[in-house]
Tab-separated table of C-alpha atoms (C1' of nucleotides) in Angstrom:
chain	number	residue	atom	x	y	z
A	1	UNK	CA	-15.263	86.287	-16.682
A	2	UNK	CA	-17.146	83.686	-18.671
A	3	UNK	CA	-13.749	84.120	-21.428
A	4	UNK	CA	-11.682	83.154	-18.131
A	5	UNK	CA	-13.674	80.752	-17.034
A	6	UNK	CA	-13.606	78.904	-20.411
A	7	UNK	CA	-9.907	79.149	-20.922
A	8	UNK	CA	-9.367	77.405	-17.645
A	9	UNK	CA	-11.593	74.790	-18.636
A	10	UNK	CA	-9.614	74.454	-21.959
A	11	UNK	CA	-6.080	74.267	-20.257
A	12	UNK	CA	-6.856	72.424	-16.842
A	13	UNK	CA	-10.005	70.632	-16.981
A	14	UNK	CA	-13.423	70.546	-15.157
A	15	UNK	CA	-11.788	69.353	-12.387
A	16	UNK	CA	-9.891	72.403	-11.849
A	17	UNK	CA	-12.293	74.873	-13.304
A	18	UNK	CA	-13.623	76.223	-9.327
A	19	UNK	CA	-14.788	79.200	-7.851
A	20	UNK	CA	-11.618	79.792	-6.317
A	21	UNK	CA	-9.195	78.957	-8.920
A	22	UNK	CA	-11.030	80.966	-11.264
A	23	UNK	CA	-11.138	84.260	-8.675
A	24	UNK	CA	-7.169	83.972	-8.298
A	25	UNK	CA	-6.842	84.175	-12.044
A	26	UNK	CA	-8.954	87.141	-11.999
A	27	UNK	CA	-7.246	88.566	-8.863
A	28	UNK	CA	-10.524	88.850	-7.409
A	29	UNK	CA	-11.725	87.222	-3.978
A	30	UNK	CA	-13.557	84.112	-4.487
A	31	UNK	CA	-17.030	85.990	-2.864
A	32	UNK	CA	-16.814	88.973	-6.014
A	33	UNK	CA	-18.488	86.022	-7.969
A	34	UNK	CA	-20.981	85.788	-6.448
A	35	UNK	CA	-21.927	89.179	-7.482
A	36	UNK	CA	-21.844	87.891	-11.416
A	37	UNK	CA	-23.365	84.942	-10.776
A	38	UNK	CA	-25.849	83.214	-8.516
A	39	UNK	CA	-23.733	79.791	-7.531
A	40	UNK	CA	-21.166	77.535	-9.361
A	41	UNK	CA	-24.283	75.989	-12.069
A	42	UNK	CA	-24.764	79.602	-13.664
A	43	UNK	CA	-21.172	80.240	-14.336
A	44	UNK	CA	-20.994	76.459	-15.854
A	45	UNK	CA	-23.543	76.925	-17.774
A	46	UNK	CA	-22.675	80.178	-19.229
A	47	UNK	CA	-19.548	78.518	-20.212
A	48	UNK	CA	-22.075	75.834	-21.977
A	49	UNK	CA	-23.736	78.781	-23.629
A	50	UNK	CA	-20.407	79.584	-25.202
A	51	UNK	CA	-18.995	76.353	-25.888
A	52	UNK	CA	-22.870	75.710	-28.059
A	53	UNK	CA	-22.738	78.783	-30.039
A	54	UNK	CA	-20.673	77.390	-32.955
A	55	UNK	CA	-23.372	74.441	-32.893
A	56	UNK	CA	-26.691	77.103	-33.527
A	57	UNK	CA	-25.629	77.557	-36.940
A	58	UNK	CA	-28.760	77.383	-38.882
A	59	UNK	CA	-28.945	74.657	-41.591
A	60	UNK	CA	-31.345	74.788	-44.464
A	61	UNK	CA	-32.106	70.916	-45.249
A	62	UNK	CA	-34.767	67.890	-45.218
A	63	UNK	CA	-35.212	66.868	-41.616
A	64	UNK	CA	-32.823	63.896	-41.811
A	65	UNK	CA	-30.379	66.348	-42.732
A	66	UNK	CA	-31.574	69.128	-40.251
A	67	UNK	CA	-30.806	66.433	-37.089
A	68	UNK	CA	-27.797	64.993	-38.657
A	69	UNK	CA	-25.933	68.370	-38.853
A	70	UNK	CA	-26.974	69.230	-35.292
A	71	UNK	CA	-25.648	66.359	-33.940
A	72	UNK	CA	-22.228	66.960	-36.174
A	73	UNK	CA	-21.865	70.415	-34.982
A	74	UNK	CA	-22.937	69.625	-31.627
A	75	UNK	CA	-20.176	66.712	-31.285
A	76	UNK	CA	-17.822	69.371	-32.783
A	77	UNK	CA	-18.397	71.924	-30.205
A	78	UNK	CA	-18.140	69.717	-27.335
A	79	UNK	CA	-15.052	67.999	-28.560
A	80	UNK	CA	-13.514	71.819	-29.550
A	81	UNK	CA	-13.112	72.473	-25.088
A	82	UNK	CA	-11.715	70.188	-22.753
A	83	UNK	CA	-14.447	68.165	-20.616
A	84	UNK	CA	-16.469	69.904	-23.219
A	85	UNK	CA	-19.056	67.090	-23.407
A	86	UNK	CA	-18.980	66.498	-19.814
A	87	UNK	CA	-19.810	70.454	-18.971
A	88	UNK	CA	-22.587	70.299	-21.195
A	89	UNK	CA	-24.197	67.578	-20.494
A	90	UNK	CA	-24.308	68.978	-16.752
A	91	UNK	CA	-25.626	72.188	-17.637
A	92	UNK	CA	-28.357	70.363	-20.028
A	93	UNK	CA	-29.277	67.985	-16.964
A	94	UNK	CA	-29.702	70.982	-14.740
A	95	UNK	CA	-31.423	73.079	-17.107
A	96	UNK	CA	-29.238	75.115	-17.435
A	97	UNK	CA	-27.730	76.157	-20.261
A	98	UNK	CA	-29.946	77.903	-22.338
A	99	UNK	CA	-28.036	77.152	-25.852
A	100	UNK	CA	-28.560	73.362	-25.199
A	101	UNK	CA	-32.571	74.410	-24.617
A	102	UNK	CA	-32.333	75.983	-27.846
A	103	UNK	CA	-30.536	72.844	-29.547
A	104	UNK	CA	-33.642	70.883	-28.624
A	105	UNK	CA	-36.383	72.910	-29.377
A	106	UNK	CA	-34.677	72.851	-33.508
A	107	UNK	CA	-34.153	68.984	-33.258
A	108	UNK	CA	-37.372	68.886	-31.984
A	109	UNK	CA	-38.668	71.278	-34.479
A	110	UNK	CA	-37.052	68.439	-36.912
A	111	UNK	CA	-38.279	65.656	-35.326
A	112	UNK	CA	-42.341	67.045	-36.150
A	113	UNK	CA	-41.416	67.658	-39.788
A	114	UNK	CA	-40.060	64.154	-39.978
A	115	UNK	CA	-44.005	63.306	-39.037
A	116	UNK	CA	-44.141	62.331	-35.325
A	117	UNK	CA	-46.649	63.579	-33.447
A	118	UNK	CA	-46.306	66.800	-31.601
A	119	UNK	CA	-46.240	65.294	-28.334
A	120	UNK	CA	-43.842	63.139	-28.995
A	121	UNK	CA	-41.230	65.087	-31.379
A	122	UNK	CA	-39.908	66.269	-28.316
A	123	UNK	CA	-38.918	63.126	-26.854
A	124	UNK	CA	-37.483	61.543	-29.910
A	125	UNK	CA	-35.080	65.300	-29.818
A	126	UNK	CA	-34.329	64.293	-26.044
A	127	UNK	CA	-33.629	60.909	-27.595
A	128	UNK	CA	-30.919	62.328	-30.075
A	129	UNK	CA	-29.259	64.773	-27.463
A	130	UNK	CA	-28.852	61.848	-24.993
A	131	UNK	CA	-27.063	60.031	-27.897
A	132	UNK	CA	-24.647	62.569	-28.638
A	133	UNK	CA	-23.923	64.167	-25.355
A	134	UNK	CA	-23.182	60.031	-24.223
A	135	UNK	CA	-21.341	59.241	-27.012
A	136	UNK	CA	-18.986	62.101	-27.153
A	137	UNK	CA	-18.180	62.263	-23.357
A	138	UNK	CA	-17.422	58.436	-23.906
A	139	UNK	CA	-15.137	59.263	-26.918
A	140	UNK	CA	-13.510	62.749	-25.048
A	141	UNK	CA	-12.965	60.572	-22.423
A	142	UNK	CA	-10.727	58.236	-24.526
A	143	UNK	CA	-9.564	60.629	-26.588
A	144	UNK	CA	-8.328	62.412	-23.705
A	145	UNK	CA	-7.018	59.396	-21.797
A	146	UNK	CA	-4.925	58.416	-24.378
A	147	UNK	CA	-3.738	62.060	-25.229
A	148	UNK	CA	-2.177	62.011	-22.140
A	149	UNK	CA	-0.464	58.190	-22.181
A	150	UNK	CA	0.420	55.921	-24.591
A	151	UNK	CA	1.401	57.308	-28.430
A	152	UNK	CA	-2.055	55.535	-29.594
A	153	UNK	CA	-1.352	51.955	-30.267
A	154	UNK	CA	-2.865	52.300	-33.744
A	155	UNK	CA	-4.385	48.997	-34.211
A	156	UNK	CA	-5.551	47.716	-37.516
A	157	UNK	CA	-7.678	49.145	-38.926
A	158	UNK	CA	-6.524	51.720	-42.029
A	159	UNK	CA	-10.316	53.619	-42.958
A	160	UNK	CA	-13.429	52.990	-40.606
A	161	UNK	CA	-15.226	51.083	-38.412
A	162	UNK	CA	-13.411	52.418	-35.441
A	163	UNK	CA	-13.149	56.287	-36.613
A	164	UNK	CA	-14.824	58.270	-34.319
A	165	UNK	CA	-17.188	59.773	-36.636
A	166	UNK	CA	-18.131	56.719	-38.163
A	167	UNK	CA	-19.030	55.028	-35.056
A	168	UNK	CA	-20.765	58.570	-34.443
A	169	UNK	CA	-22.808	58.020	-37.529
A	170	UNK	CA	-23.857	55.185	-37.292
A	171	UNK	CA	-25.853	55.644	-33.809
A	172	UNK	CA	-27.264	59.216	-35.922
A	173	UNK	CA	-28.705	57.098	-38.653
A	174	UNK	CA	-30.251	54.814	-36.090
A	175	UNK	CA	-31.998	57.277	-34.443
A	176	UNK	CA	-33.014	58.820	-37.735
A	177	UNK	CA	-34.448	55.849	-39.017
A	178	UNK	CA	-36.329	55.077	-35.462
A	179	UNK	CA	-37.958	58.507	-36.152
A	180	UNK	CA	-38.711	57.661	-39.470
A	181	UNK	CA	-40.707	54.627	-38.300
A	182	UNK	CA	-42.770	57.249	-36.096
A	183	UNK	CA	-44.479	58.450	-38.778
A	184	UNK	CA	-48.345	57.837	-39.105
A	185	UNK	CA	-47.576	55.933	-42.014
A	186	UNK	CA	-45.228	55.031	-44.788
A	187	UNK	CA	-45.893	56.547	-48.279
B	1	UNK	CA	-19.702	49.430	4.285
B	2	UNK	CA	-21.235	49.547	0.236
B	3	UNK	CA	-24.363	48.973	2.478
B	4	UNK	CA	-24.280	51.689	4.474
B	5	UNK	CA	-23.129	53.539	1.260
B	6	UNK	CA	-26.405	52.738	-0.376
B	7	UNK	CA	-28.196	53.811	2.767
B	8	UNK	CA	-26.683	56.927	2.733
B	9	UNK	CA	-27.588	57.701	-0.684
B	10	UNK	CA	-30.973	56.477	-0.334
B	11	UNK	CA	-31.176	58.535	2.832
B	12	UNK	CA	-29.600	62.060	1.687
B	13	UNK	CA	-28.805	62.013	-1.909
B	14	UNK	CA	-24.992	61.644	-4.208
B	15	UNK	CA	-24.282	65.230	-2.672
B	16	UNK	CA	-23.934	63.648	0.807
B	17	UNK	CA	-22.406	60.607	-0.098
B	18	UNK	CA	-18.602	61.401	1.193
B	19	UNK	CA	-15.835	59.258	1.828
B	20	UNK	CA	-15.562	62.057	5.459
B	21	UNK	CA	-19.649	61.450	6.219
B	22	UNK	CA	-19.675	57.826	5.217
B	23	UNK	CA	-16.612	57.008	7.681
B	24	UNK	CA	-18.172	59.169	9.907
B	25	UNK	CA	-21.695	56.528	9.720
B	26	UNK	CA	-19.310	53.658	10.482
B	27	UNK	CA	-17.601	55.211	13.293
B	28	UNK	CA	-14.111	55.250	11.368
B	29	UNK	CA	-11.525	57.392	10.602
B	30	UNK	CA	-11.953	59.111	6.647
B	31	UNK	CA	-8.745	57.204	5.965
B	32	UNK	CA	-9.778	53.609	7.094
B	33	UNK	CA	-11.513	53.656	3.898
B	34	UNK	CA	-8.569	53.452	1.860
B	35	UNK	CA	-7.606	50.472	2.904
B	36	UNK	CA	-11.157	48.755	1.418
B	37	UNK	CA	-11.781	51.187	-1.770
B	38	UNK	CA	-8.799	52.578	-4.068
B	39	UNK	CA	-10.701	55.713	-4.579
B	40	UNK	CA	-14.155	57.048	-4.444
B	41	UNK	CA	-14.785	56.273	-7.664
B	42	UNK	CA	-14.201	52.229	-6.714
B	43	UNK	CA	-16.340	52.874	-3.680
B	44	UNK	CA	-19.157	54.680	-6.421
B	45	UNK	CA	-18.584	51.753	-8.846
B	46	UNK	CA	-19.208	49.184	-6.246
B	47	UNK	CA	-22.717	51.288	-4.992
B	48	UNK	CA	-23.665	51.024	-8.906
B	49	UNK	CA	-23.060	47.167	-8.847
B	50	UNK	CA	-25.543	47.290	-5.932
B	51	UNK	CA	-28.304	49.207	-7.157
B	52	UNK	CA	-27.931	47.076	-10.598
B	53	UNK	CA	-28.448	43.787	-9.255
B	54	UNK	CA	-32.145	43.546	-9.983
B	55	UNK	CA	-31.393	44.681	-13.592
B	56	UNK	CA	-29.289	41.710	-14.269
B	57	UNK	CA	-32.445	39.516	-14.096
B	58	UNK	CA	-32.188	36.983	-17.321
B	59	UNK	CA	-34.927	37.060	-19.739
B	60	UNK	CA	-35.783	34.742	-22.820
B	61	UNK	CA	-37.484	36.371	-25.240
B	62	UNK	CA	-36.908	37.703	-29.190
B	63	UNK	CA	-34.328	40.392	-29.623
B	64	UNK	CA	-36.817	43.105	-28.754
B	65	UNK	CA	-38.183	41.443	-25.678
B	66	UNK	CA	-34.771	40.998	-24.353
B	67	UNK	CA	-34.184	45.082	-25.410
B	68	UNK	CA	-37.486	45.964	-23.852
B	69	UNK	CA	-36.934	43.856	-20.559
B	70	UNK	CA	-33.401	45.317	-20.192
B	71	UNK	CA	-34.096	48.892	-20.654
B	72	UNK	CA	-37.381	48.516	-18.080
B	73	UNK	CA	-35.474	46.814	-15.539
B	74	UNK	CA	-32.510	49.452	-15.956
B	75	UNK	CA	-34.454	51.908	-15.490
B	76	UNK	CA	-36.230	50.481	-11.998
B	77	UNK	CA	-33.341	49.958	-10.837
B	78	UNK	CA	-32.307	53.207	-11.046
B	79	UNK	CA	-35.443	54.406	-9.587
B	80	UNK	CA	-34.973	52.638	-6.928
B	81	UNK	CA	-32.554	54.851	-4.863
B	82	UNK	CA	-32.097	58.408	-4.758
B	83	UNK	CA	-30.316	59.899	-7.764
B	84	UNK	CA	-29.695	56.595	-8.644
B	85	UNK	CA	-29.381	56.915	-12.618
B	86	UNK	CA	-27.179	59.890	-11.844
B	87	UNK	CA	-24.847	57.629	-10.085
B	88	UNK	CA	-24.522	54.918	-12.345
B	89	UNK	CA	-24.328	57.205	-15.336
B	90	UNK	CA	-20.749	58.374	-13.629
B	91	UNK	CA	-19.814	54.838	-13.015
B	92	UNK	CA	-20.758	53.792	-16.174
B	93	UNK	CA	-18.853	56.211	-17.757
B	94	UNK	CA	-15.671	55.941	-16.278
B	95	UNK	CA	-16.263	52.618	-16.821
B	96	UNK	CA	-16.199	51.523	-12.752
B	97	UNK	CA	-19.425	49.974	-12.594
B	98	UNK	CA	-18.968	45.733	-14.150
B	99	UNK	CA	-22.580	45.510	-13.908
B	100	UNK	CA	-22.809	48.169	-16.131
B	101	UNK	CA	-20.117	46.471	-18.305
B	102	UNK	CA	-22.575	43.288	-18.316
B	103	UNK	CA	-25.720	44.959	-18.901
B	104	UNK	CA	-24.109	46.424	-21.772
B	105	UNK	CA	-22.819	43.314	-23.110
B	106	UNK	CA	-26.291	41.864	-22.921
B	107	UNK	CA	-27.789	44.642	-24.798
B	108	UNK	CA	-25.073	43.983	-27.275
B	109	UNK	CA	-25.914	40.429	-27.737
B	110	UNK	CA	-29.589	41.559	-28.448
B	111	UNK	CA	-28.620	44.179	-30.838
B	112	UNK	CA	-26.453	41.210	-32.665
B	113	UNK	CA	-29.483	38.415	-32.201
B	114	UNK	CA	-31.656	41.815	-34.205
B	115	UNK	CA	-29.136	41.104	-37.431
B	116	UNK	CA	-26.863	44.198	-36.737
B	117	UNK	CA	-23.256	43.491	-37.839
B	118	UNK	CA	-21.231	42.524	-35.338
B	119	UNK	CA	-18.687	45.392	-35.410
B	120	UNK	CA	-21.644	48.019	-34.793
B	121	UNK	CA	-24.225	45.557	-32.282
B	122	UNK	CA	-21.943	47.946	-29.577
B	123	UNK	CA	-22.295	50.924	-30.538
B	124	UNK	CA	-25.957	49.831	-30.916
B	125	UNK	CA	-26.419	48.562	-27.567
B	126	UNK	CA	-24.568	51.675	-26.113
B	127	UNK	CA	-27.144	54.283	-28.176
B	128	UNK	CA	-29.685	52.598	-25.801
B	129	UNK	CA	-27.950	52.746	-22.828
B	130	UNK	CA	-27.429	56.583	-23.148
B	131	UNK	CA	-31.016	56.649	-23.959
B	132	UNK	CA	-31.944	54.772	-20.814
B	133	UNK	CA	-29.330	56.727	-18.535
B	134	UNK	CA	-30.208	60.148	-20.151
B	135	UNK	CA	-34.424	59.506	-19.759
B	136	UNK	CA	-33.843	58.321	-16.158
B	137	UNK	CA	-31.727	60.847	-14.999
B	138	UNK	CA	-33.855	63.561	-16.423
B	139	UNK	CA	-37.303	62.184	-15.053
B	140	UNK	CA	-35.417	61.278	-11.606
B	141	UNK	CA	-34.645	65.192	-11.379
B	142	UNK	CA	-38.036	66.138	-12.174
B	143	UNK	CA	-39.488	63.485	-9.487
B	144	UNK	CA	-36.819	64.277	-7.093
B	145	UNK	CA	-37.673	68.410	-7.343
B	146	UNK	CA	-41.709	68.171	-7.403
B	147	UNK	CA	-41.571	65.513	-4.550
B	148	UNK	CA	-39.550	68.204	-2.404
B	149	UNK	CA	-41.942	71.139	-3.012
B	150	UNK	CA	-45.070	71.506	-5.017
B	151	UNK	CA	-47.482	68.824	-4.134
B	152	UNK	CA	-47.774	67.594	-7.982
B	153	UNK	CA	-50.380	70.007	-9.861
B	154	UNK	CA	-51.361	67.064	-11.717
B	155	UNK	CA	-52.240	68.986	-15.005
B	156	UNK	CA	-54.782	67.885	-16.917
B	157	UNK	CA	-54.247	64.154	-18.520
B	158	UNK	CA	-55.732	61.091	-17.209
B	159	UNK	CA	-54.187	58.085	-18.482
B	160	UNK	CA	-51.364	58.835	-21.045
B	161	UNK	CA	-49.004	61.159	-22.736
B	162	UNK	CA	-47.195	62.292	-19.674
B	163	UNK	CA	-46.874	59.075	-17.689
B	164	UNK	CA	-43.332	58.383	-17.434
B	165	UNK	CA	-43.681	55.070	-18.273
B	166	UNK	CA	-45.654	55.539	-21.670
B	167	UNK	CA	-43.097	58.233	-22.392
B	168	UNK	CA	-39.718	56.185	-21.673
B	169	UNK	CA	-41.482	53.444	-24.084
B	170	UNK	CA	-41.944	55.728	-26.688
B	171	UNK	CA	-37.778	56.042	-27.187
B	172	UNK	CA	-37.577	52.129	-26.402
B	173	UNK	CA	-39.584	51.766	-29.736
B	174	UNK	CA	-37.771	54.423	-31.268
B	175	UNK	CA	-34.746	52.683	-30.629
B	176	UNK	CA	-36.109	49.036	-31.857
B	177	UNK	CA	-37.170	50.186	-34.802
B	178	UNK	CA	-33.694	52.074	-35.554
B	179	UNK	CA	-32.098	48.633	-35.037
B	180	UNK	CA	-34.440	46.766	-36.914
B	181	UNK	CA	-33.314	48.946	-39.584
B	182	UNK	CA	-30.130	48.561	-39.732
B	183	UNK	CA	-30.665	44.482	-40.300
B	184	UNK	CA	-28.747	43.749	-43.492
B	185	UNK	CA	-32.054	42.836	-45.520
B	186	UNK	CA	-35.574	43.085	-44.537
B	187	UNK	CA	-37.356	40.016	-44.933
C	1	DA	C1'	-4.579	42.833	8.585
C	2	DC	C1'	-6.809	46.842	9.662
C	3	DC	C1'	-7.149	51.337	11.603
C	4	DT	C1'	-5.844	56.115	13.845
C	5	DG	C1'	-3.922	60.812	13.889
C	6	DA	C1'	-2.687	64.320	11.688
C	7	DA	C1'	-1.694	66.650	8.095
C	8	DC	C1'	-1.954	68.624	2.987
C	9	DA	C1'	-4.194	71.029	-0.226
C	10	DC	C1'	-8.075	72.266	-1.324
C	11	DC	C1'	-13.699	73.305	-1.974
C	12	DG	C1'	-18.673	76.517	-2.475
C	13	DT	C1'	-21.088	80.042	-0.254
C	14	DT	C1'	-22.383	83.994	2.769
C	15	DC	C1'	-22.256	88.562	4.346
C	16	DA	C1'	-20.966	92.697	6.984
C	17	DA	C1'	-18.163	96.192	5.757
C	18	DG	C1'	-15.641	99.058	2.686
C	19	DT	C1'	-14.933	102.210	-1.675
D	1	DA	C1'	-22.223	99.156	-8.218
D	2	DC	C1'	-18.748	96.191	-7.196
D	3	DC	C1'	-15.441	94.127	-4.234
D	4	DT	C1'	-12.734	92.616	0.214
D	5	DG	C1'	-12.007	90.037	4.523
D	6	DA	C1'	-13.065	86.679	7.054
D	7	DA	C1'	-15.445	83.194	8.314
D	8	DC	C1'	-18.434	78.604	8.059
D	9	DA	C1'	-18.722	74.118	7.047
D	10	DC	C1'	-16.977	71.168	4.589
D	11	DC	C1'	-14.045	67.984	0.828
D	12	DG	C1'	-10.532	63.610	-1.102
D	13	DT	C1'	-6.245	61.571	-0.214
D	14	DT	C1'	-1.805	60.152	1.965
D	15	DC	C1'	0.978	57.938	5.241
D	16	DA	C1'	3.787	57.140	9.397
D	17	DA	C1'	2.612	54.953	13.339
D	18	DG	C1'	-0.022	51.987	16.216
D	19	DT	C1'	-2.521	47.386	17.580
DNA sequence: ACCTGAACACCGTTCAAGT
DNA sequence: ACCTGAACACCGTTCAAGT
């Protein structure tokens, strides 16, 4: 069900990922959902669930490198599915998903060791999921606009500023550094 | 007719804002509307322009003023009408919305006045326009769910942590000081 | 220039009834 | 326990034809 579901997102698109579409490919009537699931938002955000389990990988580092490889896998997960970024970033607004829960509670876990207070690690983690789920719907976007289109123009440029995951780094090392600054003090 | 758009959304929410119920509130046929808007999405984009108006307010001040004044004016803007940042978070990113465009060129400008290079002062300025889109969406939500249900429980603070306000600051800062960092020399 | 009528191809959700 | 049939109340978009 959730396999379907996923695999319809991966060849079609959010768009056509419905209730419907999904039953036909199941050869089930639309209502034999709702049996599995209580509405449209649970099934997307089971799908979340699975798109985010290659980005729960556990990392064993500092906490500038705890956050930075969260963001990397996360951005890797979301671009690995079609609307991938958009999904998720749903299902995280709706509370949804409770893989992206998960995510936050680790960069938030991050985010303390790095020194800021406890009641505020967890907004500098919103902070950094904001960031990435933006960034990479605005580069999917792109990415998939120009997938389907033009044979990418190519530019310029031969190593950098406008690689994807350099541009993605940079914004990661901002944040990091803004949470470094919430530290009680410098030593 | 991006009036009564606006109205509509104040009035029942992005759910209810349809091209069939909004021709419907001008006493038109669903396809007179086609001859004003391309799309939905132009019709969307052109609601966004609306409810960013009051963002586009100029203000002189340092580099973090300007960041500060932009990202508090963003956000009471999208305050101001129901599911507002939700909204303008689509426009802005299918890129519909040229107030959005503006505002982001501003922040740019800021980000470039703060010493950042001037091939990253964009990917600066869009790190805090996810931030401000993500925070605002998120505590509209919350707002929106508690003001249709539960009359607030209130919890225990008094003056502080929890306030919206305070808390939105907090990844303001965050975000200044991440851009202050990436200046090419301290001085 | 601006709009209607009518169609096309869909949606999510509910729920009695069946097996 | 799991699904069907059938309905309810909708969508966005197009386009010949009218005024």
């Amino acid at each position: 069900m959730v396999d379907k579901a996923t695999q319809l997102l991966d060849d079609y698109g959010i768009a056509d990922l419905t209730m419907r579409r999904l039953a036909r490919e199941l050869n089930v009537t639309p209502g034999a959902l709702y049996w599995h699931f209580a509405d449209k938002q649970e099934l997307l955000g089971a799908v979340a669930d699975r798109i985010l389990t290659p980005a729960l990988a556990e990392v064993v580092a500092d906490w500038q490198g705890r956050i930075t490889a969260i963001c990397g896998q996360l951005r890797d997960a979301l671009l690995s599915h079609t609307d991938g970024a958009e999904l998720v970033s749903a299902s995280f607004a709706a509370g949804r998903s409770t893989a992206a829960t998960e995510l936050l509670a680790r960069l938030t876990d991050a985010a303390a060791s790095a020194g800021v207070a406890p009641a505020h690690a967890g907004l500098a983690a919103r902070t950094v999921v904001y960031y990435v789920l933006g960034f990479t719907a605005d580069e999917q976007s792109r990415l998939q606009w120009d997938a389907a289109g033009a044979a990418l123009s190519d530019g310029q440029s031969v190593l950098g500023d406008d690689d994807p995951g350099v541009r993605f780094a940079f914004g990661v090392r901002l944040l990091i550094d803004g949470i470094a600054a919430r530290q009680p003090q410098r030593l």
